[in-house]
Short mmCIF file of C-alpha atoms in Angstrom, two decimals:
data_model
loop_
_atom_site.label_atom_id
_atom_site.label_comp_id
_atom_site.label_asym_id
_atom_site.label_seq_id
_atom_site.Cartn_x
_atom_site.Cartn_y
_atom_site.Cartn_z
CA UNK K 1 4.26 81.89 38.90
CA UNK K 2 7.10 79.38 38.51
CA UNK K 3 7.81 77.97 41.96
CA UNK K 4 5.30 75.76 43.54
CA UNK K 5 5.97 74.07 47.08
CA UNK K 6 3.71 71.10 47.82
CA UNK K 7 3.54 70.10 51.62
CA UNK K 8 3.02 66.58 52.14
CA UNK K 9 4.36 63.53 49.85
CA UNK K 10 1.25 61.33 50.36
CA UNK K 11 -1.12 60.19 47.99
CA UNK K 12 -2.43 63.64 47.14
CA UNK K 13 0.92 65.38 47.53
CA UNK K 14 2.83 63.27 45.29
CA UNK K 15 -0.25 63.57 42.77
CA UNK K 16 -0.10 67.37 42.95
CA UNK K 17 3.69 67.58 42.63
CA UNK K 18 3.59 65.15 39.78
CA UNK K 19 0.86 67.39 38.05
CA UNK K 20 2.72 70.54 38.49
CA UNK K 21 6.21 69.12 37.52
CA UNK K 22 4.89 67.61 34.24
CA UNK K 23 3.40 71.13 33.37
CA UNK K 24 6.94 72.57 33.62
CA UNK K 25 6.75 74.05 37.11
CA UNK K 26 9.55 74.00 39.54
CA UNK K 27 8.37 71.77 42.43
CA UNK K 28 9.50 71.62 46.03
CA UNK K 29 8.15 68.51 47.57
CA UNK K 30 8.19 68.86 51.55
CA UNK K 31 7.68 66.26 53.89
CA UNK K 32 9.09 65.90 57.62
CA UNK K 33 9.96 62.24 56.61
CA UNK K 34 12.42 61.51 54.14
CA UNK K 35 11.02 57.71 53.70
CA UNK K 36 7.84 59.56 52.89
CA UNK K 37 9.37 61.59 50.16
CA UNK K 38 11.22 58.67 48.69
CA UNK K 39 7.87 56.62 48.68
CA UNK K 40 6.17 59.69 46.94
CA UNK K 41 9.04 60.14 44.21
CA UNK K 42 8.75 56.42 43.57
CA UNK K 43 5.00 56.56 43.08
CA UNK K 44 5.55 59.51 40.66
CA UNK K 45 8.05 57.47 38.87
CA UNK K 46 5.60 54.42 38.60
CA UNK K 47 2.80 56.55 37.37
CA UNK K 48 5.06 58.25 34.80
CA UNK K 49 6.18 54.74 33.46
CA UNK K 50 2.34 53.82 33.21
CA UNK K 51 2.05 56.93 31.08
CA UNK K 52 4.95 55.86 28.78
CA UNK K 53 3.60 52.46 28.54
CA UNK K 54 0.18 54.07 27.25
CA UNK K 55 2.33 56.14 24.87
CA UNK K 56 0.94 59.41 26.45
CA UNK K 57 4.71 60.77 27.31
CA UNK K 58 8.09 59.86 26.37
CA UNK K 59 11.24 58.51 28.51
CA UNK K 60 12.40 62.26 27.97
CA UNK K 61 9.12 63.65 29.56
CA UNK K 62 9.38 61.46 32.37
CA UNK K 63 13.21 62.66 33.01
CA UNK K 64 12.18 66.45 32.68
CA UNK K 65 9.34 65.87 35.34
CA UNK K 66 11.46 64.18 37.74
CA UNK K 67 14.12 66.87 37.26
CA UNK K 68 11.66 69.52 37.85
CA UNK K 69 11.18 68.15 41.60
CA UNK K 70 13.42 68.77 44.49
CA UNK K 71 12.66 67.55 47.96
CA UNK K 72 12.93 69.02 51.35
CA UNK K 73 12.41 67.93 54.88
CA UNK K 74 12.36 71.32 56.36
CA UNK K 75 9.34 73.70 55.67
CA UNK K 76 11.29 76.80 55.86
CA UNK K 77 13.61 75.69 53.34
CA UNK K 78 10.98 74.21 51.09
CA UNK K 79 8.89 77.36 50.88
CA UNK K 80 11.42 80.27 50.82
CA UNK K 81 11.29 80.90 47.01
CA UNK K 82 7.62 79.82 46.51
CA UNK K 83 5.09 81.71 44.51
CA UNK K 84 2.56 79.27 45.57
CA UNK K 85 2.29 76.67 48.34
CA UNK K 86 -0.23 73.71 48.14
CA UNK K 87 -0.66 72.10 51.54
CA UNK K 88 -1.44 68.31 51.28
CA UNK K 89 -0.96 67.14 54.79
CA UNK K 90 -3.27 64.76 56.87
CA UNK K 91 -6.98 65.95 57.09
CA UNK K 92 -6.36 67.28 60.81
CA UNK K 93 -7.28 70.78 61.45
CA UNK K 94 -4.58 71.29 64.35
CA UNK K 95 -1.93 70.04 62.03
CA UNK K 96 -3.06 72.46 59.37
CA UNK K 97 -3.17 75.29 61.42
CA UNK K 98 0.43 74.67 62.44
CA UNK K 99 1.73 74.13 58.95
CA UNK K 100 0.01 77.42 57.77
CA UNK K 101 1.65 79.11 60.65
CA UNK K 102 5.11 77.85 59.60
CA UNK K 103 4.24 78.74 55.98
CA UNK K 104 3.16 82.33 56.73
CA UNK K 105 6.28 83.03 58.54
CA UNK K 106 8.83 81.45 56.06
CA UNK K 107 7.24 82.17 52.60
CA UNK K 108 7.63 85.44 50.63
CA UNK K 109 5.13 87.98 51.32
CA UNK K 110 3.35 87.80 47.68
CA UNK K 111 3.25 83.93 48.06
CA UNK K 112 -0.29 82.40 47.84
CA UNK K 113 -1.19 79.93 50.47
CA UNK K 114 -3.48 77.11 49.43
CA UNK K 115 -4.79 73.74 50.93
CA UNK K 116 -6.07 70.83 49.27
CA UNK K 117 -8.41 70.21 52.32
CA UNK K 118 -11.44 68.13 51.37
CA UNK K 119 -13.67 69.84 54.06
CA UNK K 120 -11.99 72.05 56.70
CA UNK K 121 -12.91 75.67 56.58
CA UNK K 122 -10.55 77.83 54.40
CA UNK K 123 -11.70 80.93 56.50
CA UNK K 124 -10.48 79.29 59.89
CA UNK K 125 -7.26 78.18 58.22
CA UNK K 126 -6.46 81.61 56.80
CA UNK K 127 -7.18 83.06 60.29
CA UNK K 128 -3.92 81.52 61.34
CA UNK K 129 -1.92 83.64 58.94
CA UNK K 130 -1.17 87.35 58.34
CA UNK K 131 -2.33 87.15 54.96
CA UNK K 132 -5.91 85.89 54.87
CA UNK K 133 -6.44 87.45 51.36
CA UNK K 134 -3.89 85.25 49.92
CA UNK K 135 -5.36 81.74 51.38
CA UNK K 136 -7.46 79.77 49.07
CA UNK K 137 -8.65 76.08 48.68
CA UNK K 138 -7.41 73.86 45.91
CA UNK K 139 -9.30 70.48 46.33
CA UNK K 140 -7.70 68.09 43.92
CA UNK K 141 -9.27 64.83 43.05
CA UNK K 142 -7.65 61.41 43.38
CA UNK K 143 -5.75 60.44 41.43
CA UNK K 144 -4.63 63.98 40.73
CA UNK K 145 -2.76 63.43 37.45
CA UNK K 146 -5.87 61.89 35.77
CA UNK K 147 -8.89 63.62 37.35
CA UNK K 148 -9.96 67.00 35.60
CA UNK K 149 -11.73 68.81 38.62
CA UNK K 150 -10.25 71.10 41.04
CA UNK K 151 -12.56 72.69 43.46
CA UNK K 152 -11.53 76.33 44.22
CA UNK K 153 -12.67 77.61 47.62
CA UNK K 154 -12.77 81.14 48.59
CA UNK K 155 -12.32 81.91 52.24
CA UNK K 156 -14.14 84.95 53.79
CA UNK K 157 -11.35 87.10 53.16
CA UNK K 158 -9.76 85.51 49.95
CA UNK K 159 -9.16 88.29 47.18
CA UNK K 160 -10.77 88.36 43.70
CA UNK K 161 -7.31 88.59 42.41
CA UNK K 162 -6.00 85.51 44.13
CA UNK K 163 -9.03 83.71 43.09
CA UNK K 164 -8.75 84.70 39.38
CA UNK K 165 -4.68 83.54 39.62
CA UNK K 166 -5.73 80.30 40.86
CA UNK K 167 -8.50 79.38 38.54
CA UNK K 168 -6.29 80.44 35.73
CA UNK K 169 -3.44 78.46 37.01
CA UNK K 170 -5.72 75.32 37.20
CA UNK K 171 -6.51 75.66 33.66
CA UNK K 172 -2.88 75.68 32.73
CA UNK K 173 -2.62 72.38 34.51
CA UNK K 174 -5.15 70.96 32.21
CA UNK K 175 -7.79 70.96 34.97
CA UNK K 176 -11.43 72.19 35.30
CA UNK K 177 -11.67 74.49 38.07
CA UNK K 178 -15.13 75.19 39.79
CA UNK K 179 -15.31 77.94 42.29
CA UNK K 180 -17.50 77.10 45.40
CA UNK K 181 -18.10 78.72 48.73
CA UNK K 182 -16.58 78.06 52.21
CA UNK K 183 -18.96 75.56 53.92
CA UNK K 184 -18.23 72.27 55.44
CA UNK K 185 -17.46 69.50 52.71
CA UNK K 186 -17.74 72.39 50.07
CA UNK K 187 -19.73 70.63 47.21
CA UNK K 188 -17.84 67.19 46.41
CA UNK K 189 -17.76 65.86 49.84
CA UNK K 190 -21.20 67.33 51.02
CA UNK K 191 -22.76 65.34 48.31
CA UNK K 192 -20.46 62.27 48.07
CA UNK K 193 -19.86 61.50 51.88
CA UNK K 194 -23.62 61.29 52.95
CA UNK K 195 -24.06 58.74 49.86
CA UNK K 196 -21.03 56.76 51.13
CA UNK K 197 -22.18 56.73 54.72
CA UNK K 198 -25.75 55.71 53.58
CA UNK K 199 -24.07 52.72 51.79
CA UNK K 200 -22.48 51.96 54.98
CA UNK K 201 -25.71 52.17 56.78
CA UNK K 202 -27.34 50.07 54.40
CA UNK K 203 -24.71 47.20 54.96
CA UNK K 204 -24.88 47.80 58.66
CA UNK K 205 -28.67 47.34 58.67
CA UNK K 206 -28.39 44.10 56.74
CA UNK K 207 -30.30 45.23 53.81
CA UNK K 208 -27.77 44.03 51.22
CA UNK K 209 -23.98 42.63 51.23
CA UNK K 210 -21.00 44.54 50.14
CA UNK K 211 -20.79 43.38 46.48
CA UNK K 212 -24.62 43.69 46.21
CA UNK K 213 -24.70 47.37 47.30
CA UNK K 214 -21.72 48.17 44.94
CA UNK K 215 -23.47 46.40 42.09
CA UNK K 216 -26.40 48.34 42.43
CA UNK K 217 -24.78 51.70 42.30
CA UNK K 218 -22.40 50.81 39.49
CA UNK K 219 -25.05 49.17 37.26
CA UNK K 220 -28.09 51.11 38.26
CA UNK K 221 -26.58 54.64 38.47
CA UNK K 222 -23.62 54.17 36.31
CA UNK K 223 -20.83 54.79 39.02
CA UNK K 224 -17.42 53.78 37.86
CA UNK K 225 -17.14 52.22 41.22
CA UNK K 226 -19.54 51.29 44.05
CA UNK K 227 -19.83 53.40 47.14
CA UNK K 228 -17.97 51.08 49.45
CA UNK K 229 -15.19 50.24 47.17
CA UNK K 230 -14.82 54.06 46.77
CA UNK K 231 -14.65 54.61 50.52
CA UNK K 232 -11.97 51.95 50.66
CA UNK K 233 -10.00 54.00 47.88
CA UNK K 234 -10.41 57.22 49.52
CA UNK K 235 -9.68 55.70 53.00
CA UNK K 236 -12.13 55.01 55.66
CA UNK K 237 -10.16 57.24 58.10
CA UNK K 238 -10.47 60.06 55.69
CA UNK K 239 -14.26 59.49 55.11
CA UNK K 240 -14.80 59.60 58.98
CA UNK K 241 -12.81 62.99 59.28
CA UNK K 242 -14.83 64.60 56.77
CA UNK K 243 -18.10 63.25 58.16
CA UNK K 244 -17.05 64.55 61.52
CA UNK K 245 -16.28 68.01 60.08
CA UNK K 246 -19.58 68.25 58.40
CA UNK K 247 -21.49 66.82 61.41
CA UNK K 248 -19.65 69.35 63.67
CA UNK K 249 -20.00 72.20 61.16
CA UNK K 250 -23.82 71.82 60.46
CA UNK K 251 -24.89 70.13 63.74
CA UNK K 252 -27.22 68.00 61.62
CA UNK K 253 -27.57 64.41 62.47
CA UNK K 254 -27.87 63.44 58.81
CA UNK K 255 -24.17 63.81 58.64
CA UNK K 256 -23.40 61.59 61.77
CA UNK K 257 -21.06 58.84 60.64
CA UNK K 258 -22.40 55.16 60.78
CA UNK K 259 -21.13 53.13 63.89
CA UNK K 260 -19.82 50.57 61.65
CA UNK K 261 -17.37 53.29 59.96
CA UNK K 262 -16.29 54.48 63.48
CA UNK K 263 -15.59 50.89 64.54
CA UNK K 264 -13.74 49.79 61.41
CA UNK K 265 -11.37 53.05 61.67
CA UNK K 266 -10.79 52.17 65.43
CA UNK K 267 -10.07 48.72 64.33
CA UNK K 268 -7.31 49.77 61.77
CA UNK K 269 -9.28 48.80 58.80
CA UNK K 270 -8.70 51.93 56.58
CA UNK K 271 -9.32 50.46 53.12
CA UNK K 272 -6.75 50.06 50.29
CA UNK K 273 -3.87 51.64 52.29
CA UNK K 274 -4.24 49.25 55.38
CA UNK K 275 -4.91 46.25 53.19
CA UNK K 276 -8.41 45.64 54.18
CA UNK K 277 -11.66 47.64 54.44
CA UNK K 278 -15.11 46.51 52.90
CA UNK K 279 -12.89 44.32 50.79
CA UNK K 280 -9.62 42.57 51.26
CA UNK K 281 -6.46 43.83 49.43
CA UNK K 282 -3.94 41.26 50.64
CA UNK K 283 -3.74 39.76 47.30
CA UNK K 284 -4.55 42.69 45.07
CA UNK K 285 -5.20 46.39 45.02
CA UNK K 286 -8.45 45.81 43.10
CA UNK K 287 -11.71 45.13 45.06
CA UNK K 288 -11.99 41.70 44.11
CA UNK K 289 -12.52 39.80 47.33
CA UNK K 290 -15.03 40.82 49.94
CA UNK K 291 -13.41 41.24 53.60
CA UNK K 292 -13.95 38.06 55.76
CA UNK K 293 -15.98 40.33 58.15
CA UNK K 294 -18.82 40.79 55.53
CA UNK K 295 -18.79 37.56 53.82
CA UNK K 296 -22.11 35.72 54.15
#
């Protein structure tokens, strides 16, 4: 396995492309927007520069990594030589089904189709293809070049051979693959999102303020960042989407998103990427200032 196609040049997609390219794979980075591709490649360049500054890689390593990446705005062209495709588009079922149908039609017959979805059913996605045995979930964590975990999710029809191949490939990337079954939210988000949602409920109910909630979880539970800061980092729209998938999938009210989260997303407050969420990022991407909406 040498040729990897990544669909989507956003936060997760460019991180996945970076990781494969740095490990010596030929990467085709695909996005419908050239502007998105350019932003993705610029982000990869900046992240490689940080690694150079920390003396983890050399300038030659950076050049080789970037040379390993080619970009495409046409899915058919981008997947025609792929051994593995990793779809990392927006967390939207209809969009993913459309992309998987395209990938299935254009990719080589023996190509494995994977998705970086954080909550959507692998079985449902696989059903949109003619090769459900070759469809699998590869849920990378953000930031991809740094985080070690990859959740490997088997769909109902995913073969043992494909699962073994993807587990071994993840290890070659220096990751720790963990196999889980195909249920809404898998493991990571089934546990994480209710915690984030409860933190938002705690704020919504006036139990404590933004900084106080995050401080309790950081100092009391040894979390590297508080749940509200983490929600901003993930994207409040993404958190809402995942909670909706779990709520729809389990029909359990404990997964119902907090009304405050729903309102914030409708108001365009998505966290770091929009410049404001529970914190204000107009001056810094660090969670240094609580949003004016939540100041006491």
